[in-house]
GROMACS .gro file of C-alpha atoms in nm:
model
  408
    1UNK     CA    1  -3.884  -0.547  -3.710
    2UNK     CA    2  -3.642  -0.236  -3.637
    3UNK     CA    3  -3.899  -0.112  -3.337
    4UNK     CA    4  -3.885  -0.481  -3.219
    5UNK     CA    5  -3.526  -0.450  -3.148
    6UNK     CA    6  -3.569  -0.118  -3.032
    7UNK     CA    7  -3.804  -0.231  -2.766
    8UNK     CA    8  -3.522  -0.550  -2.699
    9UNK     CA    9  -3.332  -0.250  -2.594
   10UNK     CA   10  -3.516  -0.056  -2.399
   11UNK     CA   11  -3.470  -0.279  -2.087
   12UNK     CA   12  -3.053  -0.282  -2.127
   13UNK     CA   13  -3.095   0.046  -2.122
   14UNK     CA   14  -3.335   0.068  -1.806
   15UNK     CA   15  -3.027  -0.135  -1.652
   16UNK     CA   16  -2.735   0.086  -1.760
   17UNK     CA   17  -2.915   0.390  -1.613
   18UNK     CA   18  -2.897   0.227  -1.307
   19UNK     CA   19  -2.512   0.167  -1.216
   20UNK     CA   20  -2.347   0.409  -1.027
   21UNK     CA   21  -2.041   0.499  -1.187
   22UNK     CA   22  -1.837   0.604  -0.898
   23UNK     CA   23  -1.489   0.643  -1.083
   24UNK     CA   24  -1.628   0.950  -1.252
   25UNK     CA   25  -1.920   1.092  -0.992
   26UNK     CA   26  -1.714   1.019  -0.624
   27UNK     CA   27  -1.739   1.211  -0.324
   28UNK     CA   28  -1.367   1.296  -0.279
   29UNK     CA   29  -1.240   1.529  -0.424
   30UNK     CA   30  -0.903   1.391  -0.503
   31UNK     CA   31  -1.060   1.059  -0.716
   32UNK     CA   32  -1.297   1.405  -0.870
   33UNK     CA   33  -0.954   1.555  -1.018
   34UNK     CA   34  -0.815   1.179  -1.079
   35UNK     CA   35  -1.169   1.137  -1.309
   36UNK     CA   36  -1.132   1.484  -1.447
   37UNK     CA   37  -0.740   1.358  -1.560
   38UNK     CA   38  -0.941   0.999  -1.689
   39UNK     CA   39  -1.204   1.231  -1.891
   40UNK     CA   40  -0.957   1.492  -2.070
   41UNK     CA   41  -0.714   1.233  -2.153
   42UNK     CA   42  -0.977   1.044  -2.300
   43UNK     CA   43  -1.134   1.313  -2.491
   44UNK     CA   44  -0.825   1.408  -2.600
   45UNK     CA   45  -0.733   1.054  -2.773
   46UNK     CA   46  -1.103   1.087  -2.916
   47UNK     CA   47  -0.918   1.407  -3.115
   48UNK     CA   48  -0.782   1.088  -3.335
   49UNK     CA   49  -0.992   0.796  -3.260
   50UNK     CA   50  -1.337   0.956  -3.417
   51UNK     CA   51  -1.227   1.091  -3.754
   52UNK     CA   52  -1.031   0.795  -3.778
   53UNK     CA   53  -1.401   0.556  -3.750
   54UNK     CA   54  -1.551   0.765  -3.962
   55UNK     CA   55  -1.289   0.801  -4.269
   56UNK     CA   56  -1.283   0.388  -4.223
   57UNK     CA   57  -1.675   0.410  -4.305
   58UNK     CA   58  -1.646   0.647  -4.565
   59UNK     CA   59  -1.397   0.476  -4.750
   60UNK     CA   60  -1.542   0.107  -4.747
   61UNK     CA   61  -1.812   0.304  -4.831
   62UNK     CA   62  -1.712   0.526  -5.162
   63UNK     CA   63  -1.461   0.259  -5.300
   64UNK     CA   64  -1.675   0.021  -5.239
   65UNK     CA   65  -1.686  -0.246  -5.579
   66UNK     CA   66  -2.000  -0.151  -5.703
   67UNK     CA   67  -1.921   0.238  -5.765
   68UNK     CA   68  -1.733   0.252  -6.076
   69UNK     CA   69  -1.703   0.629  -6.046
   70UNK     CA   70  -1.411   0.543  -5.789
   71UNK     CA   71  -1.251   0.383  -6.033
   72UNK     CA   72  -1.155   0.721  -6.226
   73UNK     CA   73  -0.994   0.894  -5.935
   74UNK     CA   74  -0.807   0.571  -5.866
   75UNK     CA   75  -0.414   0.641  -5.869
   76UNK     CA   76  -0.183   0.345  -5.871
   77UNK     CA   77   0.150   0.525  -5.865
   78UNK     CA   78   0.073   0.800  -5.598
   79UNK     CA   79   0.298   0.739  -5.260
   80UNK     CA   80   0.343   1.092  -5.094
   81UNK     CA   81   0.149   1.445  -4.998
   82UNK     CA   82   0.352   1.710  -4.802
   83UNK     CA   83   0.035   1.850  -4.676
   84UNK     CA   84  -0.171   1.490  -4.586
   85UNK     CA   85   0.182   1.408  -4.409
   86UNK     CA   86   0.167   1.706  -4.219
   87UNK     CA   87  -0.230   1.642  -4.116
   88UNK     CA   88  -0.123   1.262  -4.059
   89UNK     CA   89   0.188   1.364  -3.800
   90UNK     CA   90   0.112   1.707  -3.643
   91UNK     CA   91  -0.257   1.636  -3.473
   92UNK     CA   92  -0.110   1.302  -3.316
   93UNK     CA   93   0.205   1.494  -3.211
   94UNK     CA   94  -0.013   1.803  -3.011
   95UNK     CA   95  -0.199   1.525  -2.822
   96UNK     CA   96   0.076   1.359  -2.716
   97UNK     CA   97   0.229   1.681  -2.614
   98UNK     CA   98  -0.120   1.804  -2.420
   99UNK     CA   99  -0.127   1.455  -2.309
  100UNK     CA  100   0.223   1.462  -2.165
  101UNK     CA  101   0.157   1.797  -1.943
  102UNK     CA  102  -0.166   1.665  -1.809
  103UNK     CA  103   0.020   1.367  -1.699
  104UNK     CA  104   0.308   1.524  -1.559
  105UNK     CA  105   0.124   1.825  -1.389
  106UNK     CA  106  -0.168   1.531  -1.243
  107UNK     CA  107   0.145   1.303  -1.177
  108UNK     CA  108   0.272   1.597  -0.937
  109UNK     CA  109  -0.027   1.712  -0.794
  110UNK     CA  110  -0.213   1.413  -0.714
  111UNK     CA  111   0.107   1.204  -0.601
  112UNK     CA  112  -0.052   1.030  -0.311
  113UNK     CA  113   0.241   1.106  -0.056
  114UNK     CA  114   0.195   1.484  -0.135
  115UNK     CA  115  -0.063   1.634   0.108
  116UNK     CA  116  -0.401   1.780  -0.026
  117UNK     CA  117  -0.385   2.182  -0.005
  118UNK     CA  118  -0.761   2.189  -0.097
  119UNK     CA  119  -1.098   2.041   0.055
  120UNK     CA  120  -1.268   2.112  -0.314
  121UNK     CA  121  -1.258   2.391  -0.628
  122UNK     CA  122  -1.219   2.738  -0.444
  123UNK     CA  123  -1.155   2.629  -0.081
  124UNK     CA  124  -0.825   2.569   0.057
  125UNK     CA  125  -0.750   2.371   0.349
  126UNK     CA  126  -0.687   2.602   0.641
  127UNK     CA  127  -0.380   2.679   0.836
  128UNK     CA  128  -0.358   2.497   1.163
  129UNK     CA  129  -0.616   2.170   1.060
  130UNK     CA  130  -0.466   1.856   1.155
  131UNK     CA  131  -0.545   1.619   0.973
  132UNK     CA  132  -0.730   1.290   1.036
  133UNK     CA  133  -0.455   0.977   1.056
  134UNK     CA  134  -0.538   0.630   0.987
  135UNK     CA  135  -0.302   0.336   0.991
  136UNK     CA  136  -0.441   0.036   0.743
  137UNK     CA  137  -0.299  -0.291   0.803
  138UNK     CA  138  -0.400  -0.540   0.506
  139UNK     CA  139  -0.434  -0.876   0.675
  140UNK     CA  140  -0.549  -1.262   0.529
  141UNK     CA  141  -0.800  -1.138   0.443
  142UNK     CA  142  -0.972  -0.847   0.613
  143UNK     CA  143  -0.860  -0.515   0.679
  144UNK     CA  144  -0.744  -0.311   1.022
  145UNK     CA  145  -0.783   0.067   1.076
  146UNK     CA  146  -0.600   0.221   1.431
  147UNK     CA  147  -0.712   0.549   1.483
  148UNK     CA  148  -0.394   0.670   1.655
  149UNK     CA  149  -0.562   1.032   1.755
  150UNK     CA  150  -0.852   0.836   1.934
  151UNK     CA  151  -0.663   0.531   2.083
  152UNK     CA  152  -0.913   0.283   1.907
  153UNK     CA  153  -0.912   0.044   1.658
  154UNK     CA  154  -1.189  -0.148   1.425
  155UNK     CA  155  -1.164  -0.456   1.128
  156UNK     CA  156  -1.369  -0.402   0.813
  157UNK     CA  157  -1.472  -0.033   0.884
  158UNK     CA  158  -1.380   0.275   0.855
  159UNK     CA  159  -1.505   0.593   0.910
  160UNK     CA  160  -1.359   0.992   0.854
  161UNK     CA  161  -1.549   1.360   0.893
  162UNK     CA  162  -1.662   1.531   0.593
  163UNK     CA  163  -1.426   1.817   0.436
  164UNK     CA  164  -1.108   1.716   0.716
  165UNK     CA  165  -0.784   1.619   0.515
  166UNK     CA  166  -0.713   1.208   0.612
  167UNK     CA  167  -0.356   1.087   0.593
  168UNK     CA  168  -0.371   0.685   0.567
  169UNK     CA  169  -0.050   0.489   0.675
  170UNK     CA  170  -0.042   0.170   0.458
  171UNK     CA  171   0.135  -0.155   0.509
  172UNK     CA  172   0.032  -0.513   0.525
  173UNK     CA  173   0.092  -0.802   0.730
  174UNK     CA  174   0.218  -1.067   0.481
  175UNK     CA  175   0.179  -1.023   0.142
  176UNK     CA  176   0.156  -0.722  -0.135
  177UNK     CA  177  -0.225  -0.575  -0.114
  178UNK     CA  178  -0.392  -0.286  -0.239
  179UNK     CA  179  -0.586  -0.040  -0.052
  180UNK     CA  180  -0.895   0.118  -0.276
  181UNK     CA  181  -1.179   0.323  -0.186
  182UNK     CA  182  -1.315   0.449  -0.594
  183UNK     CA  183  -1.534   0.782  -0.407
  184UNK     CA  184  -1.254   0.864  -0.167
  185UNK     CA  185  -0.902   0.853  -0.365
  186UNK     CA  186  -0.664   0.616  -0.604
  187UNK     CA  187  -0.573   0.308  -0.466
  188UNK     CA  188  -0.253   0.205  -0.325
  189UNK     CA  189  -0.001  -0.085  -0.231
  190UNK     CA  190   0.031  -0.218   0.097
  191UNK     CA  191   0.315  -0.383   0.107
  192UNK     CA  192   0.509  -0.609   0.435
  193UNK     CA  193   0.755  -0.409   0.644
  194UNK     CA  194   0.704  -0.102   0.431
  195UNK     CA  195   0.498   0.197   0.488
  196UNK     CA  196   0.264   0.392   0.194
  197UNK     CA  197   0.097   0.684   0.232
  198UNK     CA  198  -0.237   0.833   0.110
  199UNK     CA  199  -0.363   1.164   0.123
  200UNK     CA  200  -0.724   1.228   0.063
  201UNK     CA  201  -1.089   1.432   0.174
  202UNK     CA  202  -1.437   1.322   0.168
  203UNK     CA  203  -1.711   1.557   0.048
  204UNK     CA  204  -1.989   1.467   0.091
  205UNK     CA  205  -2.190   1.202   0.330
  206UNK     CA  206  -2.255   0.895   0.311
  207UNK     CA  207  -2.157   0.509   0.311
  208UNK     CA  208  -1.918   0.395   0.089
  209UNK     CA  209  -1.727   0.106  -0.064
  210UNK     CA  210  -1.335  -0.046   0.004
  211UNK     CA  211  -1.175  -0.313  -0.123
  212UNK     CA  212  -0.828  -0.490  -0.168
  213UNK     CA  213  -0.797  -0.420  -0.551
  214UNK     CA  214  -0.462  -0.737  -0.583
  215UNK     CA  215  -0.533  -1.049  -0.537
  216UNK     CA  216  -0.377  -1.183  -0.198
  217UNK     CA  217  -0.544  -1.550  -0.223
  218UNK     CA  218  -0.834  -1.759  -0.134
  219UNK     CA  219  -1.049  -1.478   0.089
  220UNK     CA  220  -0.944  -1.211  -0.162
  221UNK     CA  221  -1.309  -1.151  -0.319
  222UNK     CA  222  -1.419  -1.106   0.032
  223UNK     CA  223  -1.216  -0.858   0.146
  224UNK     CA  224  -1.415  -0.589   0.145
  225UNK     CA  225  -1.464  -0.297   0.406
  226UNK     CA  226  -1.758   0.021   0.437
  227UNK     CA  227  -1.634   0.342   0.450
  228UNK     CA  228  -1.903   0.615   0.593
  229UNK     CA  229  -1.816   0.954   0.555
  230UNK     CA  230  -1.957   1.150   0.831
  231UNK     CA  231  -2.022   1.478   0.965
  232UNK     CA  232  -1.814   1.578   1.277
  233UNK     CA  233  -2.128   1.520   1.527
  234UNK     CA  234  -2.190   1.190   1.336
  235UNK     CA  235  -1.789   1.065   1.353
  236UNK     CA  236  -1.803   1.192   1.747
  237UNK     CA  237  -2.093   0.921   1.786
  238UNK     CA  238  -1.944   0.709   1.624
  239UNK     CA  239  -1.583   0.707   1.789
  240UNK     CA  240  -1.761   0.728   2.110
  241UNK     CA  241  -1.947   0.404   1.990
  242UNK     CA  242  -1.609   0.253   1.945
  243UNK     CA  243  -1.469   0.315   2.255
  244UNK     CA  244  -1.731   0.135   2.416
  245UNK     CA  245  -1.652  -0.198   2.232
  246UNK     CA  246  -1.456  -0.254   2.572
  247UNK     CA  247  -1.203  -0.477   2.371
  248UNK     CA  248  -0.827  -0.391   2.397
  249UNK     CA  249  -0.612  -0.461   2.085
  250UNK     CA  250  -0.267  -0.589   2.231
  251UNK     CA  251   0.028  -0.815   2.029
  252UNK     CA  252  -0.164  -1.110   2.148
  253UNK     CA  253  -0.519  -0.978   2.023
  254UNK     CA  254  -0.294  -0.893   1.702
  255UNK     CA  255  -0.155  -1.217   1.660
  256UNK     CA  256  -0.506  -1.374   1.685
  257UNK     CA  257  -0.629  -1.163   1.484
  258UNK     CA  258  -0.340  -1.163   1.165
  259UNK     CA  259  -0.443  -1.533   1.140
  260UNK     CA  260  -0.595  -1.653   0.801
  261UNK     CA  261  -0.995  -1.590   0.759
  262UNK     CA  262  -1.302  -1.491   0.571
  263UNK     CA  263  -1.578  -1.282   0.560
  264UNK     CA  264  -1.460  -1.150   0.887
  265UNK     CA  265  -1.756  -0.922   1.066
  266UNK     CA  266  -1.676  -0.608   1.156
  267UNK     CA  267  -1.466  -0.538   1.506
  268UNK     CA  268  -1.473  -0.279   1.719
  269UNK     CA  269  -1.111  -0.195   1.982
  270UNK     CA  270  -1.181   0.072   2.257
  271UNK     CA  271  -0.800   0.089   2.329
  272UNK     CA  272  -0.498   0.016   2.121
  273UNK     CA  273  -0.162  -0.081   2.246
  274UNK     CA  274   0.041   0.259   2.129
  275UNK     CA  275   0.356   0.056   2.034
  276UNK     CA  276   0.156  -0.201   1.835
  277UNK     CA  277   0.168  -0.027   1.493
  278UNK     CA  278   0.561   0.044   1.508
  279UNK     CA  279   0.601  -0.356   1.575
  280UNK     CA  280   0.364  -0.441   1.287
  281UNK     CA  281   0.555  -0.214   1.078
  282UNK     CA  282   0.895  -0.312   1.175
  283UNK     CA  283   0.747  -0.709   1.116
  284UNK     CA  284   0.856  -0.773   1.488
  285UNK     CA  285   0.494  -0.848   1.691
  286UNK     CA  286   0.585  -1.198   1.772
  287UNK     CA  287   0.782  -1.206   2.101
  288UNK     CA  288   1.188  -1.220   2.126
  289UNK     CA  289   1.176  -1.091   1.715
  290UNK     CA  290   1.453  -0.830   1.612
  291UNK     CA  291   1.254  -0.566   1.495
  292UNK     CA  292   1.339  -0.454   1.128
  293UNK     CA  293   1.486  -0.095   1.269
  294UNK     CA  294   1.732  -0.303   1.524
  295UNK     CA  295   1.836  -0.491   1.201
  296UNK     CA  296   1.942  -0.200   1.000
  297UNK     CA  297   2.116   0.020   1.276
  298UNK     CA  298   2.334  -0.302   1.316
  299UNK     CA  299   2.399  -0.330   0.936
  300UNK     CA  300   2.480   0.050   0.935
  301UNK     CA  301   2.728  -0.036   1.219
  302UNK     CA  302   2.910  -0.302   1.026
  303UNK     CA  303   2.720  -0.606   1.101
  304UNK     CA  304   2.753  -0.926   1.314
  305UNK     CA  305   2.994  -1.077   1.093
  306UNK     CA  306   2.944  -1.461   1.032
  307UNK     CA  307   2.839  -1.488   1.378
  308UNK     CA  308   2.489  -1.368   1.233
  309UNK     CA  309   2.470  -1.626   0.953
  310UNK     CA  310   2.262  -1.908   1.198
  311UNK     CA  311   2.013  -1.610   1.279
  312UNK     CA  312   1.940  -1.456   0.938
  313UNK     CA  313   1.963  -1.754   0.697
  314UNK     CA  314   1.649  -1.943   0.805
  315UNK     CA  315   1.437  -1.686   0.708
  316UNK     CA  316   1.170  -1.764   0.432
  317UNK     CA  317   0.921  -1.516   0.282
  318UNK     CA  318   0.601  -1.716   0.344
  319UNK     CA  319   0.496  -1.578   0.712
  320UNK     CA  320   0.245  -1.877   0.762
  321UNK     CA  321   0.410  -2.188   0.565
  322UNK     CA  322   0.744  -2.128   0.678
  323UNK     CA  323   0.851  -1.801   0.903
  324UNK     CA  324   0.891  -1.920   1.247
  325UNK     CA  325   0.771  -2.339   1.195
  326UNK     CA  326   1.051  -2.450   0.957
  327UNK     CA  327   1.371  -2.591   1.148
  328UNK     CA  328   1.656  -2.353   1.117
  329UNK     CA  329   1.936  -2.484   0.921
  330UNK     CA  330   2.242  -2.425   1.182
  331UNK     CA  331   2.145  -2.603   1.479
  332UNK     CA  332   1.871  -2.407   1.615
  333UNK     CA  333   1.482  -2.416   1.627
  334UNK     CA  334   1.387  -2.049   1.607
  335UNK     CA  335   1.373  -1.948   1.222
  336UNK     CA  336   1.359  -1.572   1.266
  337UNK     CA  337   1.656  -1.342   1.435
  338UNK     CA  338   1.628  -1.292   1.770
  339UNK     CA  339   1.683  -1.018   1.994
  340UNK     CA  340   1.992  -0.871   2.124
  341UNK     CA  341   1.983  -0.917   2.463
  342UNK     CA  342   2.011  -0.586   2.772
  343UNK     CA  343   2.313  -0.445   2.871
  344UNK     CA  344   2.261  -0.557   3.213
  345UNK     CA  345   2.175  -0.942   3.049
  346UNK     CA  346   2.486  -0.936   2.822
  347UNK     CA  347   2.692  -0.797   3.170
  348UNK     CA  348   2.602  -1.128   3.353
  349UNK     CA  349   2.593  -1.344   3.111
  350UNK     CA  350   3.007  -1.209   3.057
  351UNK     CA  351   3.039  -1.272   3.461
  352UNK     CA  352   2.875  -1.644   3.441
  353UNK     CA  353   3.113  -1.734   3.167
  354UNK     CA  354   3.417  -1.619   3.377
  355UNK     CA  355   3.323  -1.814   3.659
  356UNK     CA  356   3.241  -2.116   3.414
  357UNK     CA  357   3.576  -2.053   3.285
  358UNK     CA  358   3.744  -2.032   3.644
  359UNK     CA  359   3.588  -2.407   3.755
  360UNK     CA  360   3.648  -2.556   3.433
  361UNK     CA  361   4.054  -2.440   3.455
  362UNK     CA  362   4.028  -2.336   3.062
  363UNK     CA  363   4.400  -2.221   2.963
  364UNK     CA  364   4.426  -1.871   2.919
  365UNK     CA  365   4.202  -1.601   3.008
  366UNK     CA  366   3.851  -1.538   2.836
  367UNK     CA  367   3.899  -1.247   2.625
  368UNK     CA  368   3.671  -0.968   2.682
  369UNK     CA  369   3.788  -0.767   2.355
  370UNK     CA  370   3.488  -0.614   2.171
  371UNK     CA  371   3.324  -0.780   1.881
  372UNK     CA  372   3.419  -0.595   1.485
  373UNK     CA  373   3.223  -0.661   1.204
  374UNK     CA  374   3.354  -0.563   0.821
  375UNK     CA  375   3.347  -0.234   0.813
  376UNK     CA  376   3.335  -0.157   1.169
  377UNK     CA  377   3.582   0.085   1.337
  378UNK     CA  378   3.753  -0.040   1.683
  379UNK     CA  379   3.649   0.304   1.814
  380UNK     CA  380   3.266   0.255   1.751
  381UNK     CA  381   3.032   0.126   1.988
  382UNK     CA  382   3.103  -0.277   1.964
  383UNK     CA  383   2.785  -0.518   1.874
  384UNK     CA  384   2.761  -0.871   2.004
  385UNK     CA  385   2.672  -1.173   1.923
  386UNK     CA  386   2.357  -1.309   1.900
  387UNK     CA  387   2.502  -1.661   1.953
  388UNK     CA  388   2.570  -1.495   2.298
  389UNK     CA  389   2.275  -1.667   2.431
  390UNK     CA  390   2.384  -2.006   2.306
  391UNK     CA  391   2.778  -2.007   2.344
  392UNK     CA  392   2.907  -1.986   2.709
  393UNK     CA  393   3.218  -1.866   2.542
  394UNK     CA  394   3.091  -1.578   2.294
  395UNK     CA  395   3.199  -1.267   2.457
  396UNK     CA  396   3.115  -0.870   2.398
  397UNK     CA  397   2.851  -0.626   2.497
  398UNK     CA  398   2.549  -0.438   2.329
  399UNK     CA  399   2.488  -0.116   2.270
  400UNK     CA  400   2.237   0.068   2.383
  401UNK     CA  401   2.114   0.261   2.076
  402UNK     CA  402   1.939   0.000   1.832
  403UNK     CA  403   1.607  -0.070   1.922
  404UNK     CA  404   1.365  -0.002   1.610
  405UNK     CA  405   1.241   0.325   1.547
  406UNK     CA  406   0.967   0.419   1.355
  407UNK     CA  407   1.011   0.421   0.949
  408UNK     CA  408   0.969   0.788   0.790
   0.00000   0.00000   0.00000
């Protein structure tokens, strides 16, 4: 009967051998030092974990009922031992101390922002490489990759030279993601009008596996990319290949494209619109949008004052259920903040209302004073209203300086 269940065995067994356990055998060697970290620490806890199985054995085992020899060592009033105290408190306490300064060293040297200084064990990265940049967008439900250095673009692939550093630019369209590749690196968030970074090598060639590793909704199990790691003839060809998709990925193709779907084939973009990733970022691809960096320099300046409150207070979090389709809730249709309008715009629009003003015989002049905000100072450089555009009688001009800039 015991060979029987041996035999049961045997074809588990045939299966286990089989998985590829890519966590602790990758090709990068940044997730190779993240499963070194996984395998110490857990050797480390086995310090405790083992003698503590096998004393639970041995003791169900010798004071067990039936061995009355037990009975004459037994010791109803015994509570302490110096030296089982020290045994019982000073093994746990070394772990946790070797445990803490793997963490903290791993923690420092494998923070994902920090660039690699090694290709693998005994070979530094040398002076003057540039690295390979990627910038991941994490849409419902497929994934981007703009190849900034090449001017092209694809959707559910991505490719990288063996042994060059890559430096991944993360963000996502809508909602939180996570951007995982188990041979390559740790995963990381993507996150909506934020920027993560990701430092990482490839070793060794071959096609590998991505995935989103949060769940983002109903096409999250599909969501799923193939990474091939290449050698630099190989990632030539295949760039080259690329370019020739003849496709050009503009707002509009973006737009199209950030729409909700599955299972998504993969897309290849010969050129790339060069200001499309600093929109994306800045959550300001749809037309007439303040971008998020125009938003900020005017809250560093002070503000709009309540004039703002119609513009920003429609916003909603949910890009497809309610950005840009609910009504807004102080008289106007568009539910995101607009624009600020040119210099030249905001000149004649100040010269129409004048006129207006003129043929209408409205007592007293119209002011022309500059715009303050809390917090701003008379001698900065005055904002103006957004309701500029919708009230003949809002006055001020706009500065020059607050278009969006990249995020660092």
């Amino acid at each position: 009967m015991r060979r029987l269940r041996l035999l049961l065995l045997a074809p588990l067994v045939a299966l286990l051998s089989a998985c590829n356990l890519v966590v602790l055998n990758p090709a990068g060697d940044v997730a190779a030092q993240q499963g070194d970290l996984l395998m110490i620490s857990t050797l480390l806890m086995l310090i405790i974990i083992v003698p503590v199985m096998a004393l639970i054995v041995f003791f169900a085992w010798k004071y067990r009922a039936s061995n009355k020899e037990a009975e004459a060592e037994y010791q109803p009033d015994w509570d302490h031992s110096t030296s089982l105290e020290l045994v019982i408190w000073a093994a746990p306490l070394m772990i946790i101390i070797c445990l803490g300064a793997l963490t903290w060293a791993g923690t420092h040297l494998l923070d994902p922002y920090r660039p690699i200084d090694r290709i693998k064990p005994g070979q530094a990265v040398e002076e003057g490489v540039e690295p390979l940049q990627v910038n991941v967008v994490a849409l419902d439900w497929k994934w981007m990759f703009i190849y900034p250095q090449y001017g092209i673009a694809t959707v559910n692939e991505l490719a990288a030279p063996v042994d060059r550093p890559i430096r991944f630019h993360i963000t996502s369209s809508s909602v939180m993601n996570s951007f995982y590749i188990p041979a390559l690196a740790g995963q990381i968030y993507a996150m909506p009008g934020m920027e993560t970074k990701l430092h990482a090598v490839i070793n060794r060639p071959g096609e590998y596996e991505g995935f989103s590793a949060n769940y983002s909704g109903d096409g999250f199990s599909n969501m799923r990319f193939a990474f091939h790691g290449l050698d630099q003839a190989g990632f030539d060809q295949w760039v080259s290949g690329v370019r020739q998709g003849g496709q050009t990925l503009d707002r509009d193709q973006y737009l199209e494209l950030e729409k909700p779907s599955e299972k998504v084939p993969v897309l290849h973009f010969g050129a790339v619109d060069g200001a499309l990733w600093d929109a994306i970022l800045n959550m300001c691809v749809e037309p007439g949008k303040m971008c998020m960096g125009e938003m900020m320099a005017i809250d560093k300046q002070g503000g709009l004052s309540m004039a703002s409150i119609r513009n920003t207070m429609p916003l909603v979090y949910d890009k497809y259920a309610g950005r840009g389709k609910s009504p807004a809730y102080f008289g106007s249709n568009e539910s995101y903040v607009m624009t600020i309008c040119t210099p030249l715009q905001a000149e004649a629009r100040a010269a129409d209302r004048m006129r207006q003003a003129e043929l209408d015989v409205v007592a007293g002049p119209t002011s022309l004073e500059r715009l303050t905000g809390q917090g701003l100072s008379p001698k900065r450089t005055p904002m103006a209203s957004l309701t500029t555009l919708a009230n003949p009688f809002a006055t001020g001009p706009v500065p020059t300086d607050i278009r969006s800039a990249p995020n660092a």
